[in-house]
Coordinates of C-alpha atoms and ligand atoms in Angstrom, one line a residue:
M14 CA -81.8 168.7 -31.8
V15 CA -83.1 170.0 -28.5
S16 CA -83.0 173.7 -27.6
G17 CA -83.3 174.1 -23.8
G18 CA -85.2 176.6 -21.8
R19 CA -88.8 176.0 -22.8
R20 CA -91.3 175.2 -20.0
L21 CA -93.4 172.2 -20.7
S22 CA -97.2 172.5 -20.2
G23 CA -100.3 170.8 -21.5
S24 CA -101.3 167.1 -21.5
V25 CA -99.8 164.0 -23.0
M26 CA -101.4 160.6 -23.5
V27 CA -99.3 157.8 -22.0
G28 CA -99.1 154.7 -24.2
G29 CA -99.4 151.0 -23.3
A30 CA -96.5 149.5 -21.3
K31 CA -93.7 148.2 -23.5
N32 CA -92.6 145.7 -20.9
S33 CA -96.1 144.4 -20.6
A34 CA -97.0 144.3 -24.3
L35 CA -93.9 142.3 -25.2
K36 CA -94.9 139.5 -22.8
L37 CA -98.6 139.6 -23.7
M38 CA -97.6 139.1 -27.3
A39 CA -95.5 136.1 -26.3
A40 CA -98.4 134.7 -24.2
A41 CA -100.6 134.7 -27.3
L42 CA -98.4 131.7 -28.5
L43 CA -100.1 129.5 -25.8
A44 CA -103.5 129.6 -27.4
E45 CA -104.5 128.4 -30.9
G46 CA -106.5 131.1 -32.7
T47 CA -106.7 134.8 -32.8
T48 CA -105.6 136.9 -29.8
V49 CA -106.2 140.6 -29.8
I50 CA -104.1 142.9 -27.7
E51 CA -105.1 146.6 -27.3
N52 CA -103.0 149.5 -26.3
V53 CA -99.7 148.2 -27.7
P54 CA -97.2 150.9 -28.3
R55 CA -95.9 151.0 -31.9
I56 CA -92.3 151.1 -31.0
V57 CA -89.3 149.2 -32.4
D58 CA -89.2 146.6 -29.6
C59 CA -92.9 145.7 -30.2
L60 CA -92.4 145.5 -33.9
T61 CA -89.4 143.2 -33.3
M62 CA -91.5 141.0 -31.1
G63 CA -94.1 140.9 -33.9
E64 CA -91.3 139.7 -36.2
V65 CA -90.4 137.0 -33.7
L66 CA -94.0 135.8 -33.7
E67 CA -94.1 135.8 -37.5
H68 CA -90.9 133.8 -37.6
L69 CA -92.7 131.2 -35.4
G70 CA -95.5 131.1 -38.0
A71 CA -98.0 133.5 -36.4
G72 CA -99.9 136.1 -38.4
V73 CA -99.4 139.6 -36.9
Q74 CA -101.5 142.6 -37.9
W75 CA -101.5 146.1 -36.5
E76 CA -104.4 148.5 -36.6
G77 CA -103.4 151.6 -34.7
S78 CA -102.4 150.3 -31.3
T79 CA -104.4 147.1 -31.6
L80 CA -102.5 144.0 -32.4
T81 CA -104.1 140.9 -33.8
I82 CA -102.1 137.7 -33.5
D83 CA -103.2 134.6 -35.3
T84 CA -101.4 131.5 -34.0
S85 CA -103.3 128.9 -36.0
N86 CA -100.2 128.0 -38.0
A87 CA -97.6 128.9 -35.4
A88 CA -95.7 125.6 -35.4
G89 CA -92.2 127.1 -35.3
V90 CA -90.0 126.7 -32.3
E91 CA -86.9 128.7 -33.2
T92 CA -86.0 132.4 -32.6
P93 CA -83.0 133.4 -34.7
Y94 CA -80.0 135.5 -33.6
E95 CA -80.9 138.3 -36.0
L96 CA -84.0 139.0 -33.8
V97 CA -82.6 138.2 -30.4
R98 CA -79.7 140.5 -31.2
K99 CA -82.1 143.4 -31.7
M100 CA -83.9 142.7 -28.5
R101 CA -82.8 140.3 -25.9
A102 CA -86.4 140.2 -24.4
S103 CA -87.1 137.8 -27.4
I104 CA -86.0 135.0 -25.1
I105 CA -89.4 135.4 -23.4
V106 CA -90.9 133.1 -26.0
L107 CA -89.1 130.1 -24.3
G108 CA -91.8 129.7 -21.7
P109 CA -94.8 129.6 -24.0
L110 CA -93.0 127.5 -26.6
L111 CA -92.1 124.9 -24.0
A112 CA -95.6 124.9 -22.7
R113 CA -97.1 124.5 -26.2
H114 CA -94.6 122.4 -28.1
G115 CA -92.3 120.9 -25.4
R116 CA -89.3 122.4 -27.1
A117 CA -87.6 125.6 -28.2
R118 CA -84.5 126.8 -29.9
V119 CA -83.5 130.3 -29.0
A120 CA -80.4 132.2 -29.9
M121 CA -78.5 133.2 -26.8
P122 CA -78.6 136.9 -26.1
G123 CA -75.3 138.6 -25.9
G124 CA -74.3 141.5 -23.7
C125 CA -76.1 144.8 -23.8
N126 CA -75.4 148.4 -22.8
I127 CA -76.6 148.2 -19.3
G128 CA -74.9 145.1 -18.0
S129 CA -74.3 141.5 -18.7
R130 CA -78.0 140.5 -18.2
K131 CA -77.7 136.8 -17.7
I132 CA -80.4 134.2 -18.2
D133 CA -79.2 131.7 -15.6
L134 CA -82.3 132.2 -13.4
H135 CA -84.6 131.4 -16.3
V136 CA -82.5 128.3 -17.1
R137 CA -82.3 127.0 -13.6
G138 CA -86.1 127.4 -13.0
F139 CA -86.9 125.6 -16.3
E140 CA -84.5 122.8 -15.3
R141 CA -86.5 122.3 -12.1
M142 CA -89.5 121.8 -14.3
G143 CA -87.9 119.0 -16.2
V144 CA -86.5 121.0 -19.2
Q145 CA -83.2 119.8 -20.6
F146 CA -80.8 122.4 -22.1
S147 CA -77.9 122.1 -24.5
S148 CA -76.1 124.9 -26.3
E149 CA -74.4 124.9 -29.6
H150 CA -73.4 127.5 -32.2
G151 CA -74.8 130.3 -30.1
Y152 CA -78.2 128.6 -29.7
L153 CA -79.9 127.3 -26.6
E154 CA -81.8 124.2 -27.3
A155 CA -84.5 123.4 -24.7
T156 CA -86.5 120.2 -24.6
A157 CA -89.2 119.1 -22.2
P158 CA -90.7 115.7 -23.0
S159 CA -92.9 116.3 -20.0
L160 CA -93.0 119.7 -18.5
R161 CA -93.9 119.3 -14.8
G162 CA -94.7 121.8 -12.0
A163 CA -92.0 122.5 -9.6
F164 CA -91.0 124.6 -6.6
V165 CA -88.6 127.4 -7.7
T166 CA -87.0 130.0 -5.6
L167 CA -85.3 132.7 -7.6
D168 CA -82.0 134.1 -6.3
F169 CA -83.2 137.5 -7.3
P170 CA -86.7 138.7 -8.2
S171 CA -86.0 138.8 -12.0
V172 CA -88.8 140.2 -14.0
G173 CA -88.0 138.1 -17.1
A174 CA -87.4 134.9 -15.2
T175 CA -90.7 135.2 -13.3
E176 CA -92.6 135.8 -16.6
N177 CA -90.8 133.1 -18.5
L178 CA -91.4 130.5 -15.8
L179 CA -95.0 131.7 -15.3
M180 CA -95.8 131.1 -19.0
A181 CA -94.3 127.6 -18.9
A182 CA -95.9 126.7 -15.6
V183 CA -99.5 127.5 -16.7
G184 CA -99.2 124.6 -19.3
A185 CA -97.1 122.2 -17.1
T186 CA -98.5 119.1 -15.4
G187 CA -99.2 119.9 -11.7
R188 CA -98.4 122.7 -9.4
T189 CA -95.6 125.3 -9.6
V190 CA -94.6 127.8 -6.9
I191 CA -92.3 130.7 -7.8
E192 CA -90.8 132.1 -4.6
N193 CA -89.0 135.4 -4.5
A194 CA -91.0 136.3 -7.7
A195 CA -90.8 139.7 -9.2
R196 CA -93.9 141.9 -8.3
E197 CA -93.9 144.4 -11.2
P198 CA -97.3 145.6 -12.4
E199 CA -96.4 144.1 -15.8
I200 CA -96.3 140.6 -14.2
Q201 CA -99.8 141.2 -12.8
D202 CA -100.9 142.3 -16.3
L203 CA -99.5 139.1 -17.8
A204 CA -101.0 136.9 -15.1
G205 CA -104.4 138.7 -15.7
M206 CA -104.3 137.8 -19.4
L207 CA -103.2 134.2 -18.7
V208 CA -106.1 133.8 -16.3
E209 CA -108.5 135.2 -18.9
M210 CA -107.1 132.5 -21.3
G211 CA -107.9 129.8 -18.8
A212 CA -104.7 129.6 -16.6
K213 CA -104.9 129.0 -12.8
I214 CA -102.7 131.5 -11.1
D215 CA -102.7 132.8 -7.5
G216 CA -100.5 135.5 -6.0
A217 CA -99.3 137.4 -9.0
G218 CA -98.0 140.7 -7.7
S219 CA -96.8 139.1 -4.5
T220 CA -93.5 137.4 -3.8
A221 CA -95.0 133.9 -4.1
I222 CA -96.9 132.9 -7.2
E223 CA -98.8 129.6 -7.3
I224 CA -99.8 128.0 -10.6
E225 CA -101.8 124.9 -11.3
G226 CA -101.1 123.7 -14.8
V227 CA -104.0 123.3 -17.2
D228 CA -104.4 121.6 -20.6
G229 CA -105.5 124.2 -23.1
F230 CA -105.8 128.0 -23.5
E231 CA -108.4 130.2 -25.2
P232 CA -107.4 133.2 -27.3
V233 CA -108.7 136.4 -25.7
R234 CA -108.9 140.1 -26.1
H235 CA -106.8 142.0 -23.6
R236 CA -105.8 145.7 -23.0
T237 CA -102.2 146.5 -22.0
I238 CA -101.7 148.6 -18.8
P239 CA -100.3 152.1 -19.2
D240 CA -96.6 152.5 -19.3
R241 CA -95.4 153.6 -15.9
V242 CA -91.9 154.2 -17.2
E243 CA -93.1 156.4 -20.0
A244 CA -95.3 158.3 -17.6
G245 CA -92.4 158.8 -15.2
T246 CA -90.2 160.0 -18.1
F247 CA -92.7 162.7 -19.1
A248 CA -93.1 163.7 -15.4
L249 CA -89.3 164.2 -15.1
A250 CA -89.3 166.1 -18.4
A251 CA -92.0 168.4 -16.9
C252 CA -90.1 168.8 -13.6
I253 CA -86.7 169.7 -15.2
T254 CA -88.4 172.6 -17.1
Q255 CA -90.4 173.7 -14.0
G256 CA -93.4 172.9 -16.1
D257 CA -97.0 171.7 -15.5
V258 CA -98.0 168.6 -17.3
M259 CA -101.1 166.3 -17.2
L260 CA -100.3 162.7 -17.8
E261 CA -103.4 161.1 -19.3
D262 CA -104.1 157.4 -18.9
A263 CA -101.3 157.1 -16.2
R264 CA -101.7 155.0 -13.1
A265 CA -100.4 156.7 -9.9
D266 CA -100.7 153.4 -8.0
H267 CA -97.9 152.0 -10.3
L268 CA -95.7 155.0 -9.5
D269 CA -96.0 155.4 -5.8
L270 CA -92.3 155.8 -4.9
V271 CA -91.5 157.8 -8.0
L272 CA -94.2 160.3 -7.2
D273 CA -93.1 160.4 -3.5
K274 CA -89.5 161.2 -4.7
L275 CA -90.7 163.9 -7.1
N276 CA -92.8 165.4 -4.2
D277 CA -89.6 165.4 -2.0
A278 CA -87.9 167.2 -4.8
G279 CA -90.6 169.9 -4.6
A280 CA -93.1 168.8 -7.3
Q281 CA -96.8 169.1 -6.8
I282 CA -98.6 166.0 -7.7
E283 CA -102.4 165.6 -8.2
A284 CA -103.3 162.0 -8.8
G285 CA -106.7 161.3 -10.5
E286 CA -108.2 158.0 -11.3
R287 CA -106.5 157.6 -14.7
S288 CA -104.3 160.7 -14.8
I289 CA -101.6 162.4 -12.9
R290 CA -100.8 166.2 -12.9
V291 CA -97.2 167.0 -12.2
S292 CA -96.0 170.5 -11.8
M293 CA -92.7 171.9 -10.4
P294 CA -93.0 175.5 -9.2
E295 CA -89.3 176.1 -8.8
R296 CA -85.9 174.5 -9.1
A297 CA -85.9 170.9 -7.8
L298 CA -84.3 170.0 -4.5
A299 CA -81.8 167.2 -4.2
V300 CA -83.1 163.8 -3.1
D301 CA -81.4 160.5 -2.3
L302 CA -82.7 157.3 -3.8
V303 CA -82.0 153.6 -4.3
T304 CA -83.2 151.6 -7.3
L305 CA -84.8 148.2 -6.4
P306 CA -87.2 145.7 -7.8
Y307 CA -90.9 146.8 -7.7
P308 CA -92.3 148.4 -5.5
G309 CA -88.8 150.1 -5.1
F310 CA -87.7 153.0 -7.3
P311 CA -87.5 151.6 -10.9
T312 CA -84.1 151.3 -12.5
D313 CA -85.7 152.2 -15.8
L314 CA -86.2 155.8 -14.4
Q315 CA -82.8 156.1 -12.9
P316 CA -81.1 157.8 -15.8
Q317 CA -84.0 160.3 -16.3
I318 CA -84.1 161.3 -12.6
M319 CA -80.3 161.7 -12.7
S320 CA -80.8 164.4 -15.3
L321 CA -83.2 166.2 -13.0
L322 CA -80.9 165.8 -9.9
S323 CA -78.0 167.2 -11.9
V324 CA -79.6 170.6 -11.8
A325 CA -81.2 170.3 -8.4
R326 CA -80.4 172.5 -5.4
G327 CA -78.0 170.4 -3.3
T328 CA -76.2 167.1 -3.6
S329 CA -78.0 163.8 -4.1
I330 CA -76.8 160.2 -3.6
L331 CA -78.2 157.6 -5.9
T332 CA -77.6 153.8 -5.6
E333 CA -78.3 151.5 -8.5
N334 CA -79.1 148.0 -7.3
V335 CA -80.6 146.3 -10.3
F336 CA -78.1 146.5 -13.2
E337 CA -74.4 146.5 -12.7
S338 CA -73.4 148.9 -15.6
R339 CA -76.2 151.4 -15.6
F340 CA -74.0 154.5 -15.0
M341 CA -72.3 154.5 -18.4
F342 CA -74.4 157.4 -19.6
V343 CA -73.1 159.6 -16.7
D344 CA -70.1 160.6 -18.8
E345 CA -72.4 161.9 -21.5
L346 CA -74.3 163.9 -18.8
N347 CA -71.1 165.3 -17.4
R348 CA -70.2 166.5 -20.9
M349 CA -73.2 168.7 -20.6
G350 CA -71.8 170.2 -17.4
A351 CA -73.3 167.9 -14.8
D352 CA -71.1 167.1 -11.8
I353 CA -71.7 163.4 -11.1
R354 CA -69.1 161.1 -9.6
T355 CA -69.7 157.3 -9.5
E356 CA -68.1 154.7 -7.5
G357 CA -69.3 151.1 -7.9
H358 CA -73.1 151.3 -7.8
H359 CA -73.2 154.7 -6.1
A360 CA -73.4 158.1 -7.7
V361 CA -73.0 161.4 -6.1
I362 CA -74.7 164.2 -8.0
R363 CA -73.8 167.8 -7.1
G364 CA -76.6 169.9 -8.5
M365 CA -75.4 172.6 -10.9
D366 CA -77.0 175.9 -11.6
R367 CA -77.2 175.1 -15.3
L368 CA -76.3 172.5 -17.9
S369 CA -74.8 173.5 -21.3
A370 CA -75.7 172.0 -24.6
A371 CA -73.2 169.5 -26.1
P372 CA -73.3 166.7 -28.7
V373 CA -74.2 163.5 -26.8
R374 CA -75.1 159.9 -27.5
A375 CA -78.1 157.9 -26.5
L376 CA -76.5 154.8 -25.0
D377 CA -79.7 152.8 -24.5
I378 CA -83.4 153.5 -24.3
R379 CA -83.6 155.2 -20.9
A380 CA -80.2 156.8 -21.1
G381 CA -81.3 158.3 -24.4
A382 CA -84.5 159.7 -22.8
A383 CA -82.2 161.1 -20.0
M384 CA -80.1 163.0 -22.5
I385 CA -83.2 164.6 -24.1
I386 CA -84.5 165.5 -20.6
A387 CA -81.2 167.1 -19.7
A388 CA -81.2 169.0 -23.0
L389 CA -84.6 170.5 -22.2
A390 CA -82.9 172.4 -19.4
A391 CA -79.6 173.1 -21.0
D392 CA -78.4 176.4 -22.4
G393 CA -78.1 176.1 -26.2
T394 CA -78.9 173.4 -28.6
T395 CA -78.0 169.8 -27.8
E396 CA -77.6 167.2 -30.6
V397 CA -78.5 163.7 -29.4
F398 CA -77.1 160.9 -31.6
D399 CA -78.1 157.3 -31.9
L400 CA -81.8 158.0 -31.3
Y401 CA -82.7 154.5 -32.6
H402 CA -82.3 153.4 -28.9
V403 CA -85.0 155.9 -27.9
D404 CA -87.3 154.6 -30.7
R405 CA -87.1 151.1 -29.1
G406 CA -89.1 152.3 -26.1
Y407 CA -90.9 155.6 -26.9
E408 CA -93.4 156.3 -29.6
D409 CA -93.0 159.7 -31.2
F410 CA -91.1 161.0 -28.2
D411 CA -89.9 164.1 -30.1
A412 CA -93.3 165.0 -31.4
R413 CA -95.0 164.5 -28.0
L414 CA -92.4 166.7 -26.3
A415 CA -92.9 169.3 -29.0
A416 CA -96.6 169.2 -28.4
L417 CA -95.9 170.1 -24.7
G418 CA -93.9 173.1 -25.9
A419 CA -90.4 171.8 -26.1
D420 CA -88.1 173.0 -28.9
V421 CA -87.3 169.6 -30.4
H422 CA -86.5 168.9 -33.9
R423 CA -85.7 165.5 -35.3
E424 CA -83.4 164.8 -38.2
R425 CA -83.7 161.3 -39.3
E426 CA -80.5 159.4 -38.9
P427 CA -79.8 156.3 -40.8
S428 CA -80.7 153.3 -38.7
P429 CA -78.1 150.6 -38.0
A430 CA -78.4 147.5 -40.2
G431 CA -81.6 145.6 -39.3
L432 CA -83.2 148.4 -37.4
A433 CA -85.1 150.0 -40.2
Ligands
LIG515 C1 -87.0 143.8 -17.3 C2 -87.3 145.0 -18.1 C3 -86.3 146.1 -18.0 C4 -86.1 146.5 -16.5 C5 -85.8 145.2 -15.7 C6 -85.8 145.5 -14.2 C7 -88.5 144.0 -20.0 C8 -88.5 143.7 -21.4 N1 -87.4 144.6 -19.5 O1 -85.8 143.3 -17.8 O2 -86.8 147.3 -18.7 O3 -85.0 147.4 -16.4 O4 -86.9 144.2 -15.9 O5 -86.9 146.1 -13.8 O6 -89.4 143.8 -19.3 N2 -80.5 138.5 -13.8 C9 -79.6 137.4 -13.6 N3 -79.9 136.2 -14.1 C10 -81.1 136.0 -14.8 C11 -82.0 137.1 -15.0 C12 -81.6 138.3 -14.5 O7 -78.5 137.5 -13.0 O8 -81.4 134.9 -15.2 C13 -80.1 139.8 -13.3 C14 -79.8 140.8 -14.4 O9 -78.5 140.7 -14.9 C15 -80.1 142.1 -13.7 C16 -81.2 141.8 -12.7 O10 -81.2 140.4 -12.5 O11 -79.0 142.5 -13.0 C17 -82.6 142.2 -13.1 O12 -82.9 141.6 -14.3 P1 -84.4 141.3 -14.7 O13 -85.4 141.6 -13.6 O14 -84.5 139.8 -15.2 O15 -84.7 142.2 -15.9 P2 -85.3 141.9 -17.3 O16 -86.4 141.0 -17.2 O17 -84.2 141.5 -18.3

């Protein structure tokens, strides 16, 4: 339950990046021994990835936000449907399993709430490296008697495909080049850890990554980068309440375009070395934006900024270029009095003077955060259902908003089966 109208102020510590931590955890499979990853958010998705590793035979231990992964007995090669169903990013273990064991059996992910999310780019890239695929009973069986380096050009700079191929290539024979690679900071974080483990990688963070395969990897201790999407989410929550919030342990260099857009909307931004202060002195102004792979505006902040623009002065045009069905939450926002029309991958958002509280559903992680942000500015008390989606990506979101002054109260809803 969120009662709107409170101005957010104070400071909030940004956690480790979910989308980095998941891949760093998978990378631990490459080395035999004990890998330690710091600054891992204790969110449902990371717990699920922990279960995936345990299923493969690894020992996984949490101490606060430090995760210890012991792969000494990780001889497994199969990731079952019950885990992939909870989190499709589980397929990221394909790359390291192929590099270490030459085979993997991974349940095929189904659809999800933000689009069909295919894995064809992963598969095609692996095939270039000599991997043979077959599928039966919902499982993808991958075998690579000899994993060899290859030249791979991705049709689209897919984050997951770049990471999966990267983790296979570091253990393949010879040289791999990934062209049209994704450039997200999380990929640089992963490449950084792989290099610490002994991999030879050039160009991570650019559109062409070159990898020279090596024979073995050492377990290391690595710290996850701060979560730019979580930082952006809190920044947008601050802006919609015309608040003033200090984001601690946030990296402005990972949020360039987001901060520019907030600035265009009227926010004042003070970027420090490891912090960002965001304040919004008056009602936001409309801004147009287009989501694109990094360094473009992140699709993972599209729903949250839509909430802000729905109460901005003027009309904004937003174009979603990364996921085909990422406007499904718009109907929920319109139920709160927003005026948003969508056509294909464009949305026209006419800023309203106010939103009004209504019962709404969290349709996915980021759409759920967007509902809560909208509720912070709405008249009355909004009830947000299906919060388990939000728990997949944000640690204690309600408590941290409350610490900034929001009137947020959580009633525990029963989790769906398997998401305890
Ligand atoms: C990752 C992030 C997600 C973010 C997305 C884009 C994780 C765990 N998740 O997801 O939060 O929103 O990057 O920044 O890191 N595609 C294909 N074929 C493929 C792979 C992707 O067509 O084989 C398409 C997808 O359907 C989508 C687009 O490419 O339309 C982007 O997907 P991708 O970059 O792969 O996203 P994920 O790695 O799944």
